[in-house]
Amino acid sequence: MAQTSDPTGTSSTPDPEGVISGAVLRLIRTQLDLSQEQIAEVLGVDANTYKSWETGRRPLPRISVQRLRAVTRTLTRLGTDPLLLDQIDTAIDVDLTIGQILTDGQNPAHHPLATLVHTRTWHDLLAWALTGTRPSALRGLDGSIPKPRLAVTDRTRLFDSLRVTAERAGNDPSSTLLRRQVFYIASLDEATGGRDWLARQERLELRRLRPGDSWTPGWVAGRSLAVARARQGDPDQLRHFIRTQLADDRQEAANLNYWANWCGEDLRPAVTDDFMAGGDLGTWRGAGLLRHLVTGLDPATPHVALTIHSVWALLGRRPWLLDDDHTLTTDLRLRVARLLDDLLPLGEQARRELEQLQYAARTRGRAA
């Protein structure tokens, strides 16, 4: 766990191991329209104790399981949105991961990013603390959203530690999950040194990928790295990846299985990347995945080229998804039309896939 100079929680400095879960707790309180004193009374705790939970001075991950469950049960009884209660558990896990990385997180063999495939919800909460970007699950909430505040020094230490760990892991196939999750998180670092580091990693990973290799553990790292580079404003490698590494059925299936896990369509937790291999799609239906992908058909999406291709590949395998939700099909048609009219340099392959999606959406729309 991360060290703090004041374990009693009276210091004014937030502990990095509690900023995200504290922010979610603060958000829940504001949604319930209660003051800190009022909710402390309902929860049966001292007002200063409750305030220290929100600020991170006394991190929620460090309170007893018994007390934490008592808190969540009371919040449920008060009518808290179940979505926000789900965010509490995930936020605690992200906070614990931050604490471990900042203290002893440079051992690749026991790193928290090497033992579980993290999903969009997890990464969104981490990005909230690193960049201030509101998590997708919270975008529909009314009013202002409080932001967790991970100190600048802690952010710097976190990125530095992740880069050191990825380099120590080397190119061992067993370290692929760690490396590729580090790549994605590292894309949130806008510092010049962070961008240069990802560019160097890109050159190293490219040496491990050859057209025609089909799916390999290194393929997953290459995908994450290409997306990370696109998020930092360089989409060239992502377009190259789509052209050369999404060229056979196994790679296409792996990409869609990756997406299904990422957006929560496939609810089974994954401890390795093996779930996406094999060439077949999982047992997930795909309606939730299609909704997620269609939302990303926007010029502002850094990896829009991959999103376009993934919608195209998903509907190529499961065209009947367009019959499930006619409102979604209409949204798809409108978003595709906007992208085709936009001056964004998408490339020949993306435009060809958009034209085929436009035809499929129009055809299904008439049939409906």
mmCIF file of N, CA and C in Angstrom, residues 143-273:
data_model
loop_
_atom_site.group_PDB
_atom_site.id
_atom_site.type_symbol
_atom_site.label_atom_id
_atom_site.label_comp_id
_atom_site.label_asym_id
_atom_site.label_seq_id
_atom_site.Cartn_x
_atom_site.Cartn_y
_atom_site.Cartn_z
ATOM 1 N N GLY A 143 -25.575 17.830 -13.779
ATOM 2 C CA GLY A 143 -24.801 18.648 -12.866
ATOM 3 C C GLY A 143 -23.305 18.470 -13.030
ATOM 4 N N SER A 144 -22.574 19.241 -12.241
ATOM 5 C CA SER A 144 -21.118 19.166 -12.292
ATOM 6 C C SER A 144 -20.630 17.880 -11.634
ATOM 7 N N ILE A 145 -19.563 17.351 -12.173
ATOM 8 C CA ILE A 145 -18.979 16.115 -11.666
ATOM 9 C C ILE A 145 -17.656 16.444 -10.985
ATOM 10 N N PRO A 146 -17.510 16.144 -9.709
ATOM 11 C CA PRO A 146 -16.224 16.400 -9.045
ATOM 12 C C PRO A 146 -15.126 15.539 -9.645
ATOM 13 N N LYS A 147 -13.930 16.084 -9.715
ATOM 14 C CA LYS A 147 -12.817 15.353 -10.307
ATOM 15 C C LYS A 147 -11.841 14.891 -9.233
ATOM 16 N N PRO A 148 -11.380 13.655 -9.326
ATOM 17 C CA PRO A 148 -10.310 13.224 -8.419
ATOM 18 C C PRO A 148 -9.036 13.965 -8.772
ATOM 19 N N ARG A 149 -8.193 14.209 -7.795
ATOM 20 C CA ARG A 149 -6.993 14.993 -8.031
ATOM 21 C C ARG A 149 -5.759 14.204 -7.615
ATOM 22 N N LEU A 150 -5.194 13.484 -8.555
ATOM 23 C CA LEU A 150 -3.928 12.823 -8.293
ATOM 24 C C LEU A 150 -2.832 13.850 -8.481
ATOM 25 N N ALA A 151 -2.023 14.033 -7.469
ATOM 26 C CA ALA A 151 -1.001 15.084 -7.496
ATOM 27 C C ALA A 151 -0.072 14.923 -8.696
ATOM 28 N N VAL A 152 0.451 16.047 -9.176
ATOM 29 C CA VAL A 152 1.345 16.024 -10.338
ATOM 30 C C VAL A 152 2.547 15.123 -10.076
ATOM 31 N N THR A 153 3.107 15.208 -8.888
ATOM 32 C CA THR A 153 4.272 14.371 -8.569
ATOM 33 C C THR A 153 3.904 12.885 -8.595
ATOM 34 N N ASP A 154 2.701 12.544 -8.131
ATOM 35 C CA ASP A 154 2.268 11.145 -8.150
ATOM 36 C C ASP A 154 2.013 10.673 -9.574
ATOM 37 N N ARG A 155 1.448 11.558 -10.412
ATOM 38 C CA ARG A 155 1.249 11.176 -11.818
ATOM 39 C C ARG A 155 2.587 10.900 -12.489
ATOM 40 N N THR A 156 3.545 11.770 -12.241
ATOM 41 C CA THR A 156 4.870 11.582 -12.832
ATOM 42 C C THR A 156 5.498 10.274 -12.363
ATOM 43 N N ARG A 157 5.422 10.019 -11.066
ATOM 44 C CA ARG A 157 5.971 8.772 -10.520
ATOM 45 C C ARG A 157 5.265 7.553 -11.106
ATOM 46 N N LEU A 158 3.969 7.651 -11.282
ATOM 47 C CA LEU A 158 3.202 6.527 -11.833
ATOM 48 C C LEU A 158 3.664 6.206 -13.246
ATOM 49 N N PHE A 159 3.734 7.208 -14.110
ATOM 50 C CA PHE A 159 4.161 6.973 -15.491
ATOM 51 C C PHE A 159 5.598 6.462 -15.539
ATOM 52 N N ASP A 160 6.469 7.042 -14.722
ATOM 53 C CA ASP A 160 7.868 6.596 -14.706
ATOM 54 C C ASP A 160 7.960 5.129 -14.290
ATOM 55 N N SER A 161 7.220 4.761 -13.265
ATOM 56 C CA SER A 161 7.248 3.381 -12.785
ATOM 57 C C SER A 161 6.739 2.416 -13.845
ATOM 58 N N LEU A 162 5.672 2.787 -14.533
ATOM 59 C CA LEU A 162 5.112 1.913 -15.571
ATOM 60 C C LEU A 162 6.107 1.700 -16.703
ATOM 61 N N ARG A 163 6.776 2.755 -17.105
ATOM 62 C CA ARG A 163 7.740 2.617 -18.201
ATOM 63 C C ARG A 163 8.916 1.725 -17.795
ATOM 64 N N VAL A 164 9.406 1.906 -16.588
ATOM 65 C CA VAL A 164 10.508 1.064 -16.100
ATOM 66 C C VAL A 164 10.079 -0.400 -16.060
ATOM 67 N N THR A 165 8.873 -0.652 -15.585
ATOM 68 C CA THR A 165 8.385 -2.030 -15.480
ATOM 69 C C THR A 165 8.264 -2.684 -16.845
ATOM 70 N N ALA A 166 7.715 -1.963 -17.815
ATOM 71 C CA ALA A 166 7.564 -2.518 -19.166
ATOM 72 C C ALA A 166 8.917 -2.847 -19.773
ATOM 73 N N GLU A 167 9.904 -1.998 -19.530
ATOM 74 C CA GLU A 167 11.240 -2.257 -20.068
ATOM 75 C C GLU A 167 11.883 -3.464 -19.386
ATOM 76 N N ARG A 168 11.671 -3.603 -18.096
ATOM 77 C CA ARG A 168 12.219 -4.758 -17.384
ATOM 78 C C ARG A 168 11.567 -6.057 -17.845
ATOM 79 N N ALA A 169 10.309 -5.977 -18.237
ATOM 80 C CA ALA A 169 9.598 -7.182 -18.674
ATOM 81 C C ALA A 169 10.170 -7.737 -19.967
ATOM 82 N N GLY A 170 10.717 -6.864 -20.795
ATOM 83 C CA GLY A 170 11.308 -7.330 -22.046
ATOM 84 C C GLY A 170 10.257 -7.871 -23.003
ATOM 85 N N ASN A 171 10.674 -8.780 -23.868
ATOM 86 C CA ASN A 171 9.756 -9.308 -24.884
ATOM 87 C C ASN A 171 9.301 -10.729 -24.586
ATOM 88 N N ASP A 172 9.399 -11.145 -23.345
ATOM 89 C CA ASP A 172 8.903 -12.460 -22.959
ATOM 90 C C ASP A 172 7.407 -12.517 -23.236
ATOM 91 N N PRO A 173 6.901 -13.565 -23.947
ATOM 92 C CA PRO A 173 5.461 -13.661 -24.225
ATOM 93 C C PRO A 173 4.597 -13.588 -22.978
ATOM 94 N N SER A 174 5.119 -14.052 -21.842
ATOM 95 C CA SER A 174 4.332 -14.017 -20.611
ATOM 96 C C SER A 174 4.127 -12.596 -20.095
ATOM 97 N N SER A 175 4.900 -11.649 -20.615
ATOM 98 C CA SER A 175 4.786 -10.261 -20.161
ATOM 99 C C SER A 175 3.923 -9.423 -21.095
ATOM 100 N N THR A 176 3.331 -10.042 -22.098
ATOM 101 C CA THR A 176 2.589 -9.279 -23.100
ATOM 102 C C THR A 176 1.432 -8.509 -22.489
ATOM 103 N N LEU A 177 0.666 -9.161 -21.609
ATOM 104 C CA LEU A 177 -0.477 -8.486 -20.989
ATOM 105 C C LEU A 177 -0.020 -7.238 -20.242
ATOM 106 N N LEU A 178 1.066 -7.366 -19.492
ATOM 107 C CA LEU A 178 1.599 -6.220 -18.762
ATOM 108 C C LEU A 178 2.004 -5.115 -19.719
ATOM 109 N N ARG A 179 2.805 -5.454 -20.738
ATOM 110 C CA ARG A 179 3.304 -4.440 -21.661
ATOM 111 C C ARG A 179 2.173 -3.702 -22.351
ATOM 112 N N ARG A 180 1.214 -4.430 -22.839
ATOM 113 C CA ARG A 180 0.201 -3.766 -23.650
ATOM 114 C C ARG A 180 -0.724 -2.908 -22.788
ATOM 115 N N GLN A 181 -0.939 -3.285 -21.521
ATOM 116 C CA GLN A 181 -1.752 -2.425 -20.663
ATOM 117 C C GLN A 181 -0.965 -1.181 -20.233
ATOM 118 N N VAL A 182 0.343 -1.333 -20.095
ATOM 119 C CA VAL A 182 1.185 -0.168 -19.832
ATOM 120 C C VAL A 182 1.141 0.787 -21.018
ATOM 121 N N PHE A 183 1.201 0.258 -22.243
ATOM 122 C CA PHE A 183 1.171 1.110 -23.434
ATOM 123 C C PHE A 183 -0.082 1.979 -23.437
ATOM 124 N N TYR A 184 -1.204 1.361 -23.144
ATOM 125 C CA TYR A 184 -2.458 2.109 -23.199
ATOM 126 C C TYR A 184 -2.484 3.209 -22.145
ATOM 127 N N ILE A 185 -2.068 2.889 -20.921
ATOM 128 C CA ILE A 185 -2.047 3.898 -19.860
ATOM 129 C C ILE A 185 -1.030 4.988 -20.186
ATOM 130 N N ALA A 186 0.100 4.593 -20.757
ATOM 131 C CA ALA A 186 1.150 5.563 -21.086
ATOM 132 C C ALA A 186 0.672 6.589 -22.108
ATOM 133 N N SER A 187 -0.341 6.253 -22.886
ATOM 134 C CA SER A 187 -0.851 7.210 -23.870
ATOM 135 C C SER A 187 -1.532 8.396 -23.209
ATOM 136 N N LEU A 188 -1.832 8.277 -21.918
ATOM 137 C CA LEU A 188 -2.443 9.385 -21.183
ATOM 138 C C LEU A 188 -1.404 10.416 -20.741
ATOM 139 N N ASP A 189 -0.145 10.094 -20.903
ATOM 140 C CA ASP A 189 0.950 10.987 -20.520
ATOM 141 C C ASP A 189 1.292 11.878 -21.711
ATOM 142 N N GLU A 190 0.965 13.159 -21.590
ATOM 143 C CA GLU A 190 1.206 14.085 -22.695
ATOM 144 C C GLU A 190 2.597 14.715 -22.647
ATOM 145 N N ALA A 191 3.376 14.376 -21.644
ATOM 146 C CA ALA A 191 4.732 14.934 -21.556
ATOM 147 C C ALA A 191 5.570 14.463 -22.746
ATOM 148 N N THR A 192 6.506 15.291 -23.147
ATOM 149 C CA THR A 192 7.344 14.956 -24.304
ATOM 150 C C THR A 192 8.079 13.639 -24.101
ATOM 151 N N GLY A 193 8.606 13.424 -22.900
ATOM 152 C CA GLY A 193 9.322 12.190 -22.631
ATOM 153 C C GLY A 193 8.424 10.971 -22.767
ATOM 154 N N GLY A 194 7.177 11.090 -22.342
ATOM 155 C CA GLY A 194 6.234 9.980 -22.458
ATOM 156 C C GLY A 194 5.916 9.652 -23.904
ATOM 157 N N ARG A 195 5.740 10.672 -24.720
ATOM 158 C CA ARG A 195 5.454 10.461 -26.146
ATOM 159 C C ARG A 195 6.652 9.814 -26.835
ATOM 160 N N ASP A 196 7.848 10.278 -26.509
ATOM 161 C CA ASP A 196 9.050 9.706 -27.117
ATOM 162 C C ASP A 196 9.220 8.246 -26.718
ATOM 163 N N TRP A 197 8.894 7.924 -25.471
ATOM 164 C CA TRP A 197 9.021 6.541 -25.009
ATOM 165 C C TRP A 197 8.089 5.624 -25.788
ATOM 166 N N LEU A 198 6.848 6.040 -26.002
ATOM 167 C CA LEU A 198 5.914 5.219 -26.780
ATOM 168 C C LEU A 198 6.402 5.047 -28.215
ATOM 169 N N ALA A 199 6.988 6.080 -28.781
ATOM 170 C CA ALA A 199 7.518 5.974 -30.147
ATOM 171 C C ALA A 199 8.633 4.936 -30.204
ATOM 172 N N ARG A 200 9.490 4.906 -29.180
ATOM 173 C CA ARG A 200 10.554 3.894 -29.156
ATOM 174 C C ARG A 200 9.966 2.493 -29.002
ATOM 175 N N GLN A 201 8.964 2.360 -28.162
ATOM 176 C CA GLN A 201 8.331 1.053 -27.981
ATOM 177 C C GLN A 201 7.655 0.593 -29.262
ATOM 178 N N GLU A 202 7.138 1.541 -30.023
ATOM 179 C CA GLU A 202 6.509 1.205 -31.303
ATOM 180 C C GLU A 202 7.516 0.523 -32.226
ATOM 181 N N ARG A 203 8.703 1.069 -32.292
ATOM 182 C CA ARG A 203 9.726 0.478 -33.161
ATOM 183 C C ARG A 203 10.093 -0.930 -32.691
ATOM 184 N N LEU A 204 10.168 -1.139 -31.368
ATOM 185 C CA LEU A 204 10.502 -2.461 -30.838
ATOM 186 C C LEU A 204 9.396 -3.474 -31.132
ATOM 187 N N GLU A 205 8.139 -3.064 -30.919
ATOM 188 C CA GLU A 205 7.027 -3.991 -31.132
ATOM 189 C C GLU A 205 6.859 -4.334 -32.603
ATOM 190 N N LEU A 206 7.138 -3.386 -33.474
ATOM 191 C CA LEU A 206 7.000 -3.647 -34.908
ATOM 192 C C LEU A 206 7.936 -4.756 -35.368
ATOM 193 N N ARG A 207 9.075 -4.884 -34.712
ATOM 194 C CA ARG A 207 10.017 -5.946 -35.078
ATOM 195 C C ARG A 207 9.443 -7.330 -34.772
ATOM 196 N N ARG A 208 8.475 -7.395 -33.857
ATOM 197 C CA ARG A 208 7.899 -8.677 -33.452
ATOM 198 C C ARG A 208 6.674 -9.041 -34.282
ATOM 199 N N LEU A 209 6.197 -8.114 -35.101
ATOM 200 C CA LEU A 209 4.993 -8.356 -35.893
ATOM 201 C C LEU A 209 5.341 -8.452 -37.362
ATOM 202 N N ARG A 210 4.873 -9.534 -37.970
ATOM 203 C CA ARG A 210 5.077 -9.708 -39.411
ATOM 204 C C ARG A 210 3.743 -10.065 -40.055
ATOM 205 N N PRO A 211 3.454 -9.488 -41.233
ATOM 206 C CA PRO A 211 2.221 -9.849 -41.927
ATOM 207 C C PRO A 211 2.172 -11.357 -42.170
ATOM 208 N N GLY A 212 1.012 -11.951 -41.955
ATOM 209 C CA GLY A 212 0.860 -13.379 -42.184
ATOM 210 C C GLY A 212 1.090 -14.230 -40.960
ATOM 211 N N ASP A 213 1.487 -13.610 -39.835
ATOM 212 C CA ASP A 213 1.741 -14.384 -38.619
ATOM 213 C C ASP A 213 0.469 -14.839 -37.924
ATOM 214 N N SER A 214 -0.673 -14.290 -38.338
ATOM 215 C CA SER A 214 -1.954 -14.540 -37.681
ATOM 216 C C SER A 214 -1.890 -14.076 -36.238
ATOM 217 N N TRP A 215 -2.717 -14.663 -35.357
ATOM 218 C CA TRP A 215 -2.778 -14.156 -33.984
ATOM 219 C C TRP A 215 -1.606 -14.683 -33.160
ATOM 220 N N THR A 216 -0.966 -13.787 -32.418
ATOM 221 C CA THR A 216 0.074 -14.154 -31.453
ATOM 222 C C THR A 216 -0.097 -13.233 -30.247
ATOM 223 N N PRO A 217 0.496 -13.561 -29.093
ATOM 224 C CA PRO A 217 0.436 -12.622 -27.971
ATOM 225 C C PRO A 217 0.981 -11.242 -28.335
ATOM 226 N N GLY A 218 2.028 -11.219 -29.179
ATOM 227 C CA GLY A 218 2.580 -9.940 -29.598
ATOM 228 C C GLY A 218 1.609 -9.123 -30.430
ATOM 229 N N TRP A 219 0.662 -9.799 -31.090
ATOM 230 C CA TRP A 219 -0.363 -9.102 -31.872
ATOM 231 C C TRP A 219 -1.174 -8.177 -30.971
ATOM 232 N N VAL A 220 -1.500 -8.661 -29.766
ATOM 233 C CA VAL A 220 -2.298 -7.860 -28.836
ATOM 234 C C VAL A 220 -1.513 -6.626 -28.402
ATOM 235 N N ALA A 221 -0.227 -6.799 -28.102
ATOM 236 C CA ALA A 221 0.609 -5.663 -27.716
ATOM 237 C C ALA A 221 0.699 -4.658 -28.861
ATOM 238 N N GLY A 222 0.810 -5.166 -30.082
ATOM 239 C CA GLY A 222 0.867 -4.282 -31.236
ATOM 240 C C GLY A 222 -0.413 -3.480 -31.406
ATOM 241 N N ARG A 223 -1.542 -4.125 -31.151
ATOM 242 C CA ARG A 223 -2.828 -3.430 -31.252
ATOM 243 C C ARG A 223 -2.912 -2.316 -30.218
ATOM 244 N N SER A 224 -2.592 -2.639 -28.964
ATOM 245 C CA SER A 224 -2.671 -1.633 -27.907
ATOM 246 C C SER A 224 -1.710 -0.472 -28.164
ATOM 247 N N LEU A 225 -0.532 -0.793 -28.656
ATOM 248 C CA LEU A 225 0.449 0.250 -28.929
ATOM 249 C C LEU A 225 -0.024 1.148 -30.068
ATOM 250 N N ALA A 226 -0.608 0.547 -31.110
ATOM 251 C CA ALA A 226 -1.100 1.344 -32.233
ATOM 252 C C ALA A 226 -2.224 2.278 -31.781
ATOM 253 N N VAL A 227 -3.113 1.787 -30.930
ATOM 254 C CA VAL A 227 -4.182 2.629 -30.396
ATOM 255 C C VAL A 227 -3.598 3.738 -29.518
ATOM 256 N N ALA A 228 -2.610 3.389 -28.705
ATOM 257 C CA ALA A 228 -1.977 4.378 -27.830
ATOM 258 C C ALA A 228 -1.341 5.498 -28.643
ATOM 259 N N ARG A 229 -0.659 5.139 -29.709
ATOM 260 C CA ARG A 229 -0.015 6.155 -30.547
ATOM 261 C C ARG A 229 -1.061 7.036 -31.232
ATOM 262 N N ALA A 230 -2.177 6.440 -31.640
ATOM 263 C CA ALA A 230 -3.255 7.229 -32.244
ATOM 264 C C ALA A 230 -3.844 8.211 -31.235
ATOM 265 N N ARG A 231 -3.957 7.769 -29.980
ATOM 266 C CA ARG A 231 -4.474 8.650 -28.935
ATOM 267 C C ARG A 231 -3.556 9.845 -28.707
ATOM 268 N N GLN A 232 -2.293 9.697 -29.050
ATOM 269 C CA GLN A 232 -1.346 10.807 -28.898
ATOM 270 C C GLN A 232 -1.158 11.584 -30.204
ATOM 271 N N GLY A 233 -2.037 11.331 -31.166
ATOM 272 C CA GLY A 233 -2.045 12.143 -32.373
ATOM 273 C C GLY A 233 -1.313 11.583 -33.561
ATOM 274 N N ASP A 234 -0.856 10.328 -33.509
ATOM 275 C CA ASP A 234 -0.140 9.720 -34.632
ATOM 276 C C ASP A 234 -0.878 8.450 -35.064
ATOM 277 N N PRO A 235 -1.813 8.560 -36.030
ATOM 278 C CA PRO A 235 -2.629 7.404 -36.427
ATOM 279 C C PRO A 235 -2.006 6.504 -37.488
ATOM 280 N N ASP A 236 -0.805 6.827 -37.961
ATOM 281 C CA ASP A 236 -0.228 6.079 -39.075
ATOM 282 C C ASP A 236 -0.033 4.600 -38.731
ATOM 283 N N GLN A 237 0.499 4.321 -37.513
ATOM 284 C CA GLN A 237 0.737 2.938 -37.144
ATOM 285 C C GLN A 237 -0.572 2.173 -37.007
ATOM 286 N N LEU A 238 -1.612 2.840 -36.558
ATOM 287 C CA LEU A 238 -2.905 2.171 -36.428
ATOM 288 C C LEU A 238 -3.439 1.776 -37.804
ATOM 289 N N ARG A 239 -3.317 2.661 -38.766
ATOM 290 C CA ARG A 239 -3.762 2.315 -40.121
ATOM 291 C C ARG A 239 -2.945 1.171 -40.684
ATOM 292 N N HIS A 240 -1.641 1.187 -40.398
ATOM 293 C CA HIS A 240 -0.782 0.075 -40.848
ATOM 294 C C HIS A 240 -1.198 -1.230 -40.175
ATOM 295 N N PHE A 241 -1.520 -1.148 -38.879
ATOM 296 C CA PHE A 241 -1.946 -2.344 -38.156
ATOM 297 C C PHE A 241 -3.228 -2.906 -38.763
ATOM 298 N N ILE A 242 -4.191 -2.056 -39.043
ATOM 299 C CA ILE A 242 -5.458 -2.516 -39.630
ATOM 300 C C ILE A 242 -5.198 -3.197 -40.963
ATOM 301 N N ARG A 243 -4.319 -2.615 -41.742
ATOM 302 C CA ARG A 243 -4.056 -3.138 -43.088
ATOM 303 C C ARG A 243 -3.304 -4.463 -43.057
ATOM 304 N N THR A 244 -2.370 -4.619 -42.107
ATOM 305 C CA THR A 244 -1.489 -5.794 -42.128
ATOM 306 C C THR A 244 -1.797 -6.827 -41.048
ATOM 307 N N GLN A 245 -2.427 -6.396 -39.939
ATOM 308 C CA GLN A 245 -2.630 -7.302 -38.811
ATOM 309 C C GLN A 245 -4.096 -7.622 -38.538
ATOM 310 N N LEU A 246 -4.985 -7.167 -39.407
ATOM 311 C CA LEU A 246 -6.387 -7.574 -39.370
ATOM 312 C C LEU A 246 -6.737 -8.128 -40.741
ATOM 313 N N ALA A 247 -5.922 -9.080 -41.135
ATOM 314 C CA ALA A 247 -5.998 -9.588 -42.509
ATOM 315 C C ALA A 247 -6.519 -11.003 -42.612
ATOM 316 N N ASP A 248 -6.772 -11.690 -41.485
ATOM 317 C CA ASP A 248 -7.330 -13.037 -41.568
ATOM 318 C C ASP A 248 -8.410 -13.203 -40.501
ATOM 319 N N ASP A 249 -9.125 -14.312 -40.551
ATOM 320 C CA ASP A 249 -10.284 -14.524 -39.682
ATOM 321 C C ASP A 249 -9.899 -14.570 -38.211
ATOM 322 N N ARG A 250 -8.745 -15.177 -37.882
ATOM 323 C CA ARG A 250 -8.338 -15.255 -36.477
ATOM 324 C C ARG A 250 -8.069 -13.871 -35.915
ATOM 325 N N GLN A 251 -7.402 -13.030 -36.693
ATOM 326 C CA GLN A 251 -7.113 -11.675 -36.230
ATOM 327 C C GLN A 251 -8.391 -10.853 -36.094
ATOM 328 N N GLU A 252 -9.303 -10.994 -37.044
ATOM 329 C CA GLU A 252 -10.567 -10.260 -36.978
ATOM 330 C C GLU A 252 -11.375 -10.690 -35.759
ATOM 331 N N ALA A 253 -11.423 -12.000 -35.512
ATOM 332 C CA ALA A 253 -12.166 -12.498 -34.349
ATOM 333 C C ALA A 253 -11.513 -12.020 -33.055
ATOM 334 N N ALA A 254 -10.185 -12.045 -33.007
ATOM 335 C CA ALA A 254 -9.481 -11.589 -31.810
ATOM 336 C C ALA A 254 -9.791 -10.123 -31.525
ATOM 337 N N ASN A 255 -9.813 -9.312 -32.563
ATOM 338 C CA ASN A 255 -10.113 -7.897 -32.401
ATOM 339 C C ASN A 255 -11.521 -7.693 -31.830
ATOM 340 N N LEU A 256 -12.495 -8.437 -32.342
ATOM 341 C CA LEU A 256 -13.869 -8.288 -31.862
ATOM 342 C C LEU A 256 -14.024 -8.836 -30.444
ATOM 343 N N ASN A 257 -13.352 -9.936 -30.142
ATOM 344 C CA ASN A 257 -13.388 -10.461 -28.779
ATOM 345 C C ASN A 257 -12.747 -9.474 -27.802
ATOM 346 N N TYR A 258 -11.680 -8.824 -28.246
ATOM 347 C CA TYR A 258 -11.030 -7.792 -27.442
ATOM 348 C C TYR A 258 -12.036 -6.688 -27.111
ATOM 349 N N TRP A 259 -12.718 -6.184 -28.147
ATOM 350 C CA TRP A 259 -13.701 -5.123 -27.959
ATOM 351 C C TRP A 259 -14.816 -5.558 -27.012
ATOM 352 N N ALA A 260 -15.306 -6.800 -27.178
ATOM 353 C CA ALA A 260 -16.428 -7.277 -26.363
ATOM 354 C C ALA A 260 -16.058 -7.300 -24.887
ATOM 355 N N ASN A 261 -14.828 -7.711 -24.592
ATOM 356 C CA ASN A 261 -14.364 -7.692 -23.210
ATOM 357 C C ASN A 261 -14.192 -6.258 -22.720
ATOM 358 N N TRP A 262 -13.640 -5.417 -23.550
ATOM 359 C CA TRP A 262 -13.336 -4.038 -23.189
ATOM 360 C C TRP A 262 -14.599 -3.263 -22.786
ATOM 361 N N CYS A 263 -15.686 -3.413 -23.573
ATOM 362 C CA CYS A 263 -16.872 -2.588 -23.334
ATOM 363 C C CYS A 263 -17.871 -3.250 -22.390
ATOM 364 N N GLY A 264 -17.587 -4.482 -21.940
ATOM 365 C CA GLY A 264 -18.476 -5.148 -20.999
ATOM 366 C C GLY A 264 -19.532 -6.021 -21.635
ATOM 367 N N GLU A 265 -19.483 -6.194 -22.948
ATOM 368 C CA GLU A 265 -20.419 -7.114 -23.603
ATOM 369 C C GLU A 265 -20.144 -8.548 -23.146
ATOM 370 N N ASP A 266 -18.869 -8.902 -23.069
ATOM 371 C CA ASP A 266 -18.454 -10.197 -22.535
ATOM 372 C C ASP A 266 -18.104 -9.982 -21.063
ATOM 373 N N LEU A 267 -18.968 -10.460 -20.184
ATOM 374 C CA LEU A 267 -18.837 -10.172 -18.756
ATOM 375 C C LEU A 267 -17.872 -11.095 -18.026
ATOM 376 N N ARG A 268 -17.352 -12.106 -18.705
ATOM 377 C CA ARG A 268 -16.445 -13.036 -18.036
ATOM 378 C C ARG A 268 -15.097 -12.353 -17.784
ATOM 379 N N PRO A 269 -14.615 -12.351 -16.529
ATOM 380 C CA PRO A 269 -13.294 -11.761 -16.275
ATOM 381 C C PRO A 269 -12.207 -12.577 -16.954
ATOM 382 N N ALA A 270 -11.199 -11.898 -17.461
ATOM 383 C CA ALA A 270 -10.094 -12.565 -18.152
ATOM 384 C C ALA A 270 -8.798 -12.278 -17.417
ATOM 385 N N VAL A 271 -8.013 -13.318 -17.178
ATOM 386 C CA VAL A 271 -6.731 -13.148 -16.484
ATOM 387 C C VAL A 271 -5.556 -13.210 -17.458
ATOM 388 N N THR A 272 -5.813 -13.597 -18.688
ATOM 389 C CA THR A 272 -4.806 -13.565 -19.755
ATOM 390 C C THR A 272 -5.509 -13.096 -21.024
ATOM 391 N N ASP A 273 -4.715 -12.896 -22.079
ATOM 392 C CA ASP A 273 -5.288 -12.495 -23.364
ATOM 393 C C ASP A 273 -5.749 -13.683 -24.204
#
